[in-house]
Amino acid sequence: MSESLDASAPNADATVAQVIDTIAETTSDVRTAIFTERGHSDSVNPTGDEQLAADLRADEIFEQRLLAIDGVASYASEEREDVTTATGRLHVAVDPLDGSSNLEPNSGMGTIFAVYTERPPTSGRNLVAAGFVIYGPVTSMLVARDDRVREYLLEDGEKRLVDNEVTVPEDPTVFGFGGGVDSWTDEFEPVAEEIREELKLRYGGAMVADINQVLTYGGVFAYPALESRPEGKLRLQFEGHPMAYIVESAGGSSSNGDGSLLSAEPDGLHERTPLYLGNDELIDRIESAVER
Ligand code: AHG
Ligand code: MN
Ligand code: MN
Ligand code: MN
């Protein structure tokens, strides 16, 4: 089922606005769920992650709220094998709880969302909006649409604009590399060691918080292809496409090792991808090192 859509049509814009506002309004319920549903479930998700009760609860809440929007045609989630369809025209993909392994130590976590005009998307170029929420000391939300990234503070479901144009700072200062030095490929390791000498380590185990460090201080976040796992760990439609859309809308670059992540055409709903995001020159250096 794929329906092309002139994403500039007024009702598409209205639907995008409703998706963003619905996610903003939902965050207080998700915060409550996170801090009450602290157990483990006995299930795993389609990419083999153990599912916490909070993963499942957050997913239920977002599915119910987002499918209640007339213009939303489907809900896809990192936690679900299949897409839930409805009538409507735009397709939402959600990572309901990103960094859920940070729940027990009460470190940063978040939600990532992507709004596509097609299901299945032919690439990240079908995105009309993307964003993430961080359930941190305060709840914040970054939204990328129409080539601009805006940051909001969320209080009682209200969005308060705090930055009308988020851009990746010119001078990079931080890096965060997932996977661990012992599992990096021979191609990635040398450039990773160089960058480690030049920049300050910022790695907290939740992509939303680590990418927000890059958007705040400049630098690079990578979860690279690994010796044992050439496709890397992160999911293309739930983490790669939306985060690439955000970072590129903020003036940065993205790559899967072979060009922009937004050009990556998904084979399957839960496909993984190597992921490099941040300042142009750092992404160029990494890409020339890892390009096969
Ligand atoms: P999720 O909690 O949605 O499964 O995502 C976790 C991801 C991402 O947020 C983070 O960058 C990465 O996993 C951390 O992986 P490691 O625990 O292997 O460092
Ligand atoms: Mn997970
Ligand atoms: Mn995630
Ligand atoms: Mn998740």
PDB file of N, CA and C in Angstrom, residues 190-261:
ATOM      1  N   PRO A 190      40.447   3.908  12.936  1.00  0.00           N
ATOM      2  CA  PRO A 190      41.461   4.992  12.882  1.00  0.00           C
ATOM      3  C   PRO A 190      40.845   6.395  12.909  1.00  0.00           C
ATOM      4  N   VAL A 191      39.760   6.592  12.152  1.00  0.00           N
ATOM      5  CA  VAL A 191      39.162   7.953  12.128  1.00  0.00           C
ATOM      6  C   VAL A 191      38.486   8.231  13.459  1.00  0.00           C
ATOM      7  N   ALA A 192      37.964   7.171  14.103  1.00  0.00           N
ATOM      8  CA  ALA A 192      37.341   7.336  15.426  1.00  0.00           C
ATOM      9  C   ALA A 192      38.393   7.755  16.451  1.00  0.00           C
ATOM     10  N   GLU A 193      39.572   7.128  16.387  1.00  0.00           N
ATOM     11  CA  GLU A 193      40.647   7.482  17.336  1.00  0.00           C
ATOM     12  C   GLU A 193      41.092   8.929  17.131  1.00  0.00           C
ATOM     13  N   GLU A 194      41.175   9.345  15.854  1.00  0.00           N
ATOM     14  CA  GLU A 194      41.572  10.754  15.571  1.00  0.00           C
ATOM     15  C   GLU A 194      40.570  11.703  16.215  1.00  0.00           C
ATOM     16  N   ILE A 195      39.285  11.427  15.979  1.00  0.00           N
ATOM     17  CA  ILE A 195      38.236  12.337  16.471  1.00  0.00           C
ATOM     18  C   ILE A 195      38.201  12.323  17.991  1.00  0.00           C
ATOM     19  N   ARG A 196      38.459  11.152  18.585  1.00  0.00           N
ATOM     20  CA  ARG A 196      38.471  11.067  20.048  1.00  0.00           C
ATOM     21  C   ARG A 196      39.536  11.984  20.642  1.00  0.00           C
ATOM     22  N   GLU A 197      40.657  12.161  19.899  1.00  0.00           N
ATOM     23  CA  GLU A 197      41.738  13.058  20.378  1.00  0.00           C
ATOM     24  C   GLU A 197      41.315  14.520  20.271  1.00  0.00           C
ATOM     25  N   GLU A 198      40.450  14.800  19.311  1.00  0.00           N
ATOM     26  CA  GLU A 198      40.131  16.214  19.011  1.00  0.00           C
ATOM     27  C   GLU A 198      38.939  16.742  19.806  1.00  0.00           C
ATOM     28  N   LEU A 199      37.997  15.847  20.142  1.00  0.00           N
ATOM     29  CA  LEU A 199      36.721  16.323  20.713  1.00  0.00           C
ATOM     30  C   LEU A 199      36.499  15.726  22.099  1.00  0.00           C
ATOM     31  N   LYS A 200      35.438  16.207  22.779  1.00  0.00           N
ATOM     32  CA  LYS A 200      35.122  15.730  24.137  1.00  0.00           C
ATOM     33  C   LYS A 200      34.050  14.628  24.058  1.00  0.00           C
ATOM     34  N   LEU A 201      34.200  13.594  24.857  1.00  0.00           N
ATOM     35  CA  LEU A 201      33.265  12.472  24.831  1.00  0.00           C
ATOM     36  C   LEU A 201      31.922  12.848  25.458  1.00  0.00           C
ATOM     37  N   ARG A 202      30.863  12.626  24.702  1.00  0.00           N
ATOM     38  CA  ARG A 202      29.507  12.761  25.225  1.00  0.00           C
ATOM     39  C   ARG A 202      28.708  11.539  24.743  1.00  0.00           C
ATOM     40  N   TYR A 203      28.582  10.531  25.585  1.00  0.00           N
ATOM     41  CA  TYR A 203      27.837   9.338  25.184  1.00  0.00           C
ATOM     42  C   TYR A 203      27.029   8.847  26.368  1.00  0.00           C
ATOM     43  N   GLY A 204      25.661   8.927  26.214  1.00  0.00           N
ATOM     44  CA  GLY A 204      24.844   8.576  27.378  1.00  0.00           C
ATOM     45  C   GLY A 204      23.968   7.364  27.166  1.00  0.00           C
ATOM     46  N   GLY A 205      24.023   6.771  25.930  1.00  0.00           N
ATOM     47  CA  GLY A 205      23.239   5.546  25.726  1.00  0.00           C
ATOM     48  C   GLY A 205      21.815   5.787  25.264  1.00  0.00           C
ATOM     49  N   ALA A 206      21.425   7.051  25.113  1.00  0.00           N
ATOM     50  CA  ALA A 206      20.129   7.358  24.489  1.00  0.00           C
ATOM     51  C   ALA A 206      20.410   8.310  23.340  1.00  0.00           C
ATOM     52  N   MET A 207      20.043   7.862  22.136  1.00  0.00           N
ATOM     53  CA  MET A 207      20.375   8.639  20.933  1.00  0.00           C
ATOM     54  C   MET A 207      19.793  10.044  20.994  1.00  0.00           C
ATOM     55  N   VAL A 208      18.561  10.192  21.502  1.00  0.00           N
ATOM     56  CA  VAL A 208      17.950  11.534  21.520  1.00  0.00           C
ATOM     57  C   VAL A 208      18.813  12.521  22.305  1.00  0.00           C
ATOM     58  N   ALA A 209      19.341  12.073  23.455  1.00  0.00           N
ATOM     59  CA  ALA A 209      20.152  12.985  24.286  1.00  0.00           C
ATOM     60  C   ALA A 209      21.518  13.212  23.655  1.00  0.00           C
ATOM     61  N   ASP A 210      22.092  12.151  23.079  1.00  0.00           N
ATOM     62  CA  ASP A 210      23.431  12.290  22.480  1.00  0.00           C
ATOM     63  C   ASP A 210      23.387  13.150  21.215  1.00  0.00           C
ATOM     64  N   ILE A 211      22.325  13.018  20.441  1.00  0.00           N
ATOM     65  CA  ILE A 211      22.184  13.879  19.250  1.00  0.00           C
ATOM     66  C   ILE A 211      21.926  15.324  19.685  1.00  0.00           C
ATOM     67  N   ASN A 212      21.187  15.491  20.794  1.00  0.00           N
ATOM     68  CA  ASN A 212      20.920  16.865  21.259  1.00  0.00           C
ATOM     69  C   ASN A 212      22.211  17.541  21.713  1.00  0.00           C
ATOM     70  N   GLN A 213      23.162  16.732  22.207  1.00  0.00           N
ATOM     71  CA  GLN A 213      24.491  17.290  22.550  1.00  0.00           C
ATOM     72  C   GLN A 213      25.156  17.834  21.273  1.00  0.00           C
ATOM     73  N   VAL A 214      25.036  17.063  20.175  1.00  0.00           N
ATOM     74  CA  VAL A 214      25.667  17.481  18.907  1.00  0.00           C
ATOM     75  C   VAL A 214      24.978  18.745  18.371  1.00  0.00           C
ATOM     76  N   LEU A 215      23.648  18.791  18.513  1.00  0.00           N
ATOM     77  CA  LEU A 215      22.909  19.977  18.041  1.00  0.00           C
ATOM     78  C   LEU A 215      23.204  21.194  18.914  1.00  0.00           C
ATOM     79  N   THR A 216      23.625  20.959  20.155  1.00  0.00           N
ATOM     80  CA  THR A 216      23.889  22.071  21.087  1.00  0.00           C
ATOM     81  C   THR A 216      25.336  22.546  21.002  1.00  0.00           C
ATOM     82  N   TYR A 217      26.274  21.569  20.903  1.00  0.00           N
ATOM     83  CA  TYR A 217      27.708  21.907  20.978  1.00  0.00           C
ATOM     84  C   TYR A 217      28.455  21.670  19.674  1.00  0.00           C
ATOM     85  N   GLY A 218      27.817  21.038  18.683  1.00  0.00           N
ATOM     86  CA  GLY A 218      28.559  20.708  17.460  1.00  0.00           C
ATOM     87  C   GLY A 218      29.399  19.473  17.680  1.00  0.00           C
ATOM     88  N   GLY A 219      29.537  18.657  16.641  1.00  0.00           N
ATOM     89  CA  GLY A 219      30.341  17.438  16.754  1.00  0.00           C
ATOM     90  C   GLY A 219      29.740  16.318  15.937  1.00  0.00           C
ATOM     91  N   VAL A 220      29.846  15.085  16.467  1.00  0.00           N
ATOM     92  CA  VAL A 220      29.391  13.930  15.699  1.00  0.00           C
ATOM     93  C   VAL A 220      28.892  12.841  16.631  1.00  0.00           C
ATOM     94  N   PHE A 221      27.777  12.210  16.208  1.00  0.00           N
ATOM     95  CA  PHE A 221      27.276  11.001  16.870  1.00  0.00           C
ATOM     96  C   PHE A 221      27.312   9.878  15.843  1.00  0.00           C
ATOM     97  N   ALA A 222      27.798   8.710  16.265  1.00  0.00           N
ATOM     98  CA  ALA A 222      27.847   7.591  15.327  1.00  0.00           C
ATOM     99  C   ALA A 222      27.500   6.307  16.050  1.00  0.00           C
ATOM    100  N   TYR A 223      26.676   5.483  15.394  1.00  0.00           N
ATOM    101  CA  TYR A 223      26.582   4.083  15.782  1.00  0.00           C
ATOM    102  C   TYR A 223      26.986   3.321  14.527  1.00  0.00           C
ATOM    103  N   PRO A 224      28.270   2.997  14.414  1.00  0.00           N
ATOM    104  CA  PRO A 224      28.825   2.566  13.121  1.00  0.00           C
ATOM    105  C   PRO A 224      28.482   1.119  12.771  1.00  0.00           C
ATOM    106  N   ALA A 225      28.795   0.746  11.548  1.00  0.00           N
ATOM    107  CA  ALA A 225      28.802  -0.673  11.182  1.00  0.00           C
ATOM    108  C   ALA A 225      29.838  -1.330  12.099  1.00  0.00           C
ATOM    109  N   LEU A 226      29.539  -2.538  12.591  1.00  0.00           N
ATOM    110  CA  LEU A 226      30.453  -3.230  13.493  1.00  0.00           C
ATOM    111  C   LEU A 226      31.016  -4.464  12.798  1.00  0.00           C
ATOM    112  N   GLU A 227      32.171  -4.952  13.260  1.00  0.00           N
ATOM    113  CA  GLU A 227      32.744  -6.192  12.687  1.00  0.00           C
ATOM    114  C   GLU A 227      31.666  -7.272  12.653  1.00  0.00           C
ATOM    115  N   SER A 228      30.983  -7.419  13.830  1.00  0.00           N
ATOM    116  CA  SER A 228      30.035  -8.555  13.938  1.00  0.00           C
ATOM    117  C   SER A 228      28.677  -8.202  13.329  1.00  0.00           C
ATOM    118  N   ARG A 229      28.486  -6.892  13.041  1.00  0.00           N
ATOM    119  CA  ARG A 229      27.126  -6.461  12.650  1.00  0.00           C
ATOM    120  C   ARG A 229      27.255  -5.358  11.601  1.00  0.00           C
ATOM    121  N   PRO A 230      27.523  -5.732  10.349  1.00  0.00           N
ATOM    122  CA  PRO A 230      27.812  -4.724   9.291  1.00  0.00           C
ATOM    123  C   PRO A 230      26.676  -3.713   9.111  1.00  0.00           C
ATOM    124  N   GLU A 231      25.430  -4.115   9.537  1.00  0.00           N
ATOM    125  CA  GLU A 231      24.329  -3.165   9.373  1.00  0.00           C
ATOM    126  C   GLU A 231      24.181  -2.255  10.595  1.00  0.00           C
ATOM    127  N   GLY A 232      25.050  -2.425  11.603  1.00  0.00           N
ATOM    128  CA  GLY A 232      24.961  -1.579  12.799  1.00  0.00           C
ATOM    129  C   GLY A 232      23.810  -2.003  13.702  1.00  0.00           C
ATOM    130  N   LYS A 233      23.415  -1.146  14.632  1.00  0.00           N
ATOM    131  CA  LYS A 233      22.360  -1.494  15.593  1.00  0.00           C
ATOM    132  C   LYS A 233      21.066  -0.722  15.328  1.00  0.00           C
ATOM    133  N   LEU A 234      21.172   0.535  14.920  1.00  0.00           N
ATOM    134  CA  LEU A 234      19.998   1.413  14.942  1.00  0.00           C
ATOM    135  C   LEU A 234      19.083   1.158  13.747  1.00  0.00           C
ATOM    136  N   ARG A 235      17.811   1.488  13.922  1.00  0.00           N
ATOM    137  CA  ARG A 235      16.772   1.167  12.940  1.00  0.00           C
ATOM    138  C   ARG A 235      16.596   2.337  11.963  1.00  0.00           C
ATOM    139  N   LEU A 236      16.518   2.032  10.684  1.00  0.00           N
ATOM    140  CA  LEU A 236      16.489   3.081   9.670  1.00  0.00           C
ATOM    141  C   LEU A 236      15.239   3.945   9.773  1.00  0.00           C
ATOM    142  N   GLN A 237      14.046   3.327   9.889  1.00  0.00           N
ATOM    143  CA  GLN A 237      12.823   4.129   9.830  1.00  0.00           C
ATOM    144  C   GLN A 237      12.447   4.735  11.190  1.00  0.00           C
ATOM    145  N   PHE A 238      12.974   4.187  12.285  1.00  0.00           N
ATOM    146  CA  PHE A 238      12.545   4.689  13.598  1.00  0.00           C
ATOM    147  C   PHE A 238      13.598   5.584  14.246  1.00  0.00           C
ATOM    148  N   GLU A 239      14.865   5.481  13.734  1.00  0.00           N
ATOM    149  CA  GLU A 239      15.946   6.293  14.307  1.00  0.00           C
ATOM    150  C   GLU A 239      16.747   6.994  13.195  1.00  0.00           C
ATOM    151  N   GLY A 240      17.130   6.252  12.152  1.00  0.00           N
ATOM    152  CA  GLY A 240      17.998   6.807  11.111  1.00  0.00           C
ATOM    153  C   GLY A 240      17.362   7.913  10.302  1.00  0.00           C
ATOM    154  N   HIS A 241      16.262   7.609   9.608  1.00  0.00           N
ATOM    155  CA  HIS A 241      15.610   8.632   8.779  1.00  0.00           C
ATOM    156  C   HIS A 241      15.218   9.873   9.593  1.00  0.00           C
ATOM    157  N   PRO A 242      14.466   9.707  10.725  1.00  0.00           N
ATOM    158  CA  PRO A 242      14.044  10.934  11.434  1.00  0.00           C
ATOM    159  C   PRO A 242      15.205  11.767  11.947  1.00  0.00           C
ATOM    160  N   MET A 243      16.236  11.114  12.499  1.00  0.00           N
ATOM    161  CA  MET A 243      17.356  11.885  13.056  1.00  0.00           C
ATOM    162  C   MET A 243      18.173  12.556  11.943  1.00  0.00           C
ATOM    163  N   ALA A 244      18.272  11.865  10.801  1.00  0.00           N
ATOM    164  CA  ALA A 244      18.987  12.478   9.668  1.00  0.00           C
ATOM    165  C   ALA A 244      18.215  13.700   9.167  1.00  0.00           C
ATOM    166  N   TYR A 245      16.879  13.574   9.121  1.00  0.00           N
ATOM    167  CA  TYR A 245      16.033  14.695   8.667  1.00  0.00           C
ATOM    168  C   TYR A 245      16.225  15.899   9.595  1.00  0.00           C
ATOM    169  N   ILE A 246      16.310  15.623  10.902  1.00  0.00           N
ATOM    170  CA  ILE A 246      16.469  16.702  11.894  1.00  0.00           C
ATOM    171  C   ILE A 246      17.854  17.352  11.742  1.00  0.00           C
ATOM    172  N   VAL A 247      18.906  16.531  11.734  1.00  0.00           N
ATOM    173  CA  VAL A 247      20.279  17.072  11.703  1.00  0.00           C
ATOM    174  C   VAL A 247      20.533  17.801  10.375  1.00  0.00           C
ATOM    175  N   GLU A 248      20.033  17.244   9.260  1.00  0.00           N
ATOM    176  CA  GLU A 248      20.236  17.943   7.974  1.00  0.00           C
ATOM    177  C   GLU A 248      19.412  19.229   7.921  1.00  0.00           C
ATOM    178  N   SER A 249      18.213  19.221   8.508  1.00  0.00           N
ATOM    179  CA  SER A 249      17.411  20.460   8.559  1.00  0.00           C
ATOM    180  C   SER A 249      18.101  21.516   9.430  1.00  0.00           C
ATOM    181  N   ALA A 250      18.976  21.074  10.339  1.00  0.00           N
ATOM    182  CA  ALA A 250      19.702  22.013  11.219  1.00  0.00           C
ATOM    183  C   ALA A 250      21.053  22.405  10.611  1.00  0.00           C
ATOM    184  N   GLY A 251      21.284  22.008   9.354  1.00  0.00           N
ATOM    185  CA  GLY A 251      22.512  22.417   8.670  1.00  0.00           C
ATOM    186  C   GLY A 251      23.657  21.445   8.805  1.00  0.00           C
ATOM    187  N   GLY A 252      23.415  20.284   9.409  1.00  0.00           N
ATOM    188  CA  GLY A 252      24.465  19.263   9.541  1.00  0.00           C
ATOM    189  C   GLY A 252      24.353  18.243   8.420  1.00  0.00           C
ATOM    190  N   SER A 253      25.109  17.142   8.589  1.00  0.00           N
ATOM    191  CA  SER A 253      25.111  16.082   7.573  1.00  0.00           C
ATOM    192  C   SER A 253      24.785  14.741   8.200  1.00  0.00           C
ATOM    193  N   SER A 254      24.356  13.807   7.352  1.00  0.00           N
ATOM    194  CA  SER A 254      24.106  12.433   7.824  1.00  0.00           C
ATOM    195  C   SER A 254      24.748  11.481   6.825  1.00  0.00           C
ATOM    196  N   SER A 255      25.028  10.273   7.296  1.00  0.00           N
ATOM    197  CA  SER A 255      25.522   9.249   6.376  1.00  0.00           C
ATOM    198  C   SER A 255      25.267   7.861   6.948  1.00  0.00           C
ATOM    199  N   ASN A 256      25.127   6.901   6.021  1.00  0.00           N
ATOM    200  CA  ASN A 256      25.117   5.479   6.434  1.00  0.00           C
ATOM    201  C   ASN A 256      26.431   4.840   5.983  1.00  0.00           C
ATOM    202  N   GLY A 257      27.353   5.692   5.560  1.00  0.00           N
ATOM    203  CA  GLY A 257      28.640   5.214   5.035  1.00  0.00           C
ATOM    204  C   GLY A 257      28.711   5.367   3.525  1.00  0.00           C
ATOM    205  N   ASP A 258      27.494   5.466   2.910  1.00  0.00           N
ATOM    206  CA  ASP A 258      27.457   5.611   1.439  1.00  0.00           C
ATOM    207  C   ASP A 258      26.576   6.786   1.038  1.00  0.00           C
ATOM    208  N   GLY A 259      26.696   7.928   1.717  1.00  0.00           N
ATOM    209  CA  GLY A 259      25.856   9.072   1.347  1.00  0.00           C
ATOM    210  C   GLY A 259      24.766   9.313   2.386  1.00  0.00           C
ATOM    211  N   SER A 260      23.943  10.316   2.127  1.00  0.00           N
ATOM    212  CA  SER A 260      22.934  10.737   3.121  1.00  0.00           C
ATOM    213  C   SER A 260      22.021   9.579   3.523  1.00  0.00           C
ATOM    214  N   LEU A 261      21.740   9.496   4.799  1.00  0.00           N
ATOM    215  CA  LEU A 261      20.785   8.494   5.293  1.00  0.00           C
ATOM    216  C   LEU A 261      19.412   8.702   4.666  1.00  0.00           C
TER     217      LEU A 261
END
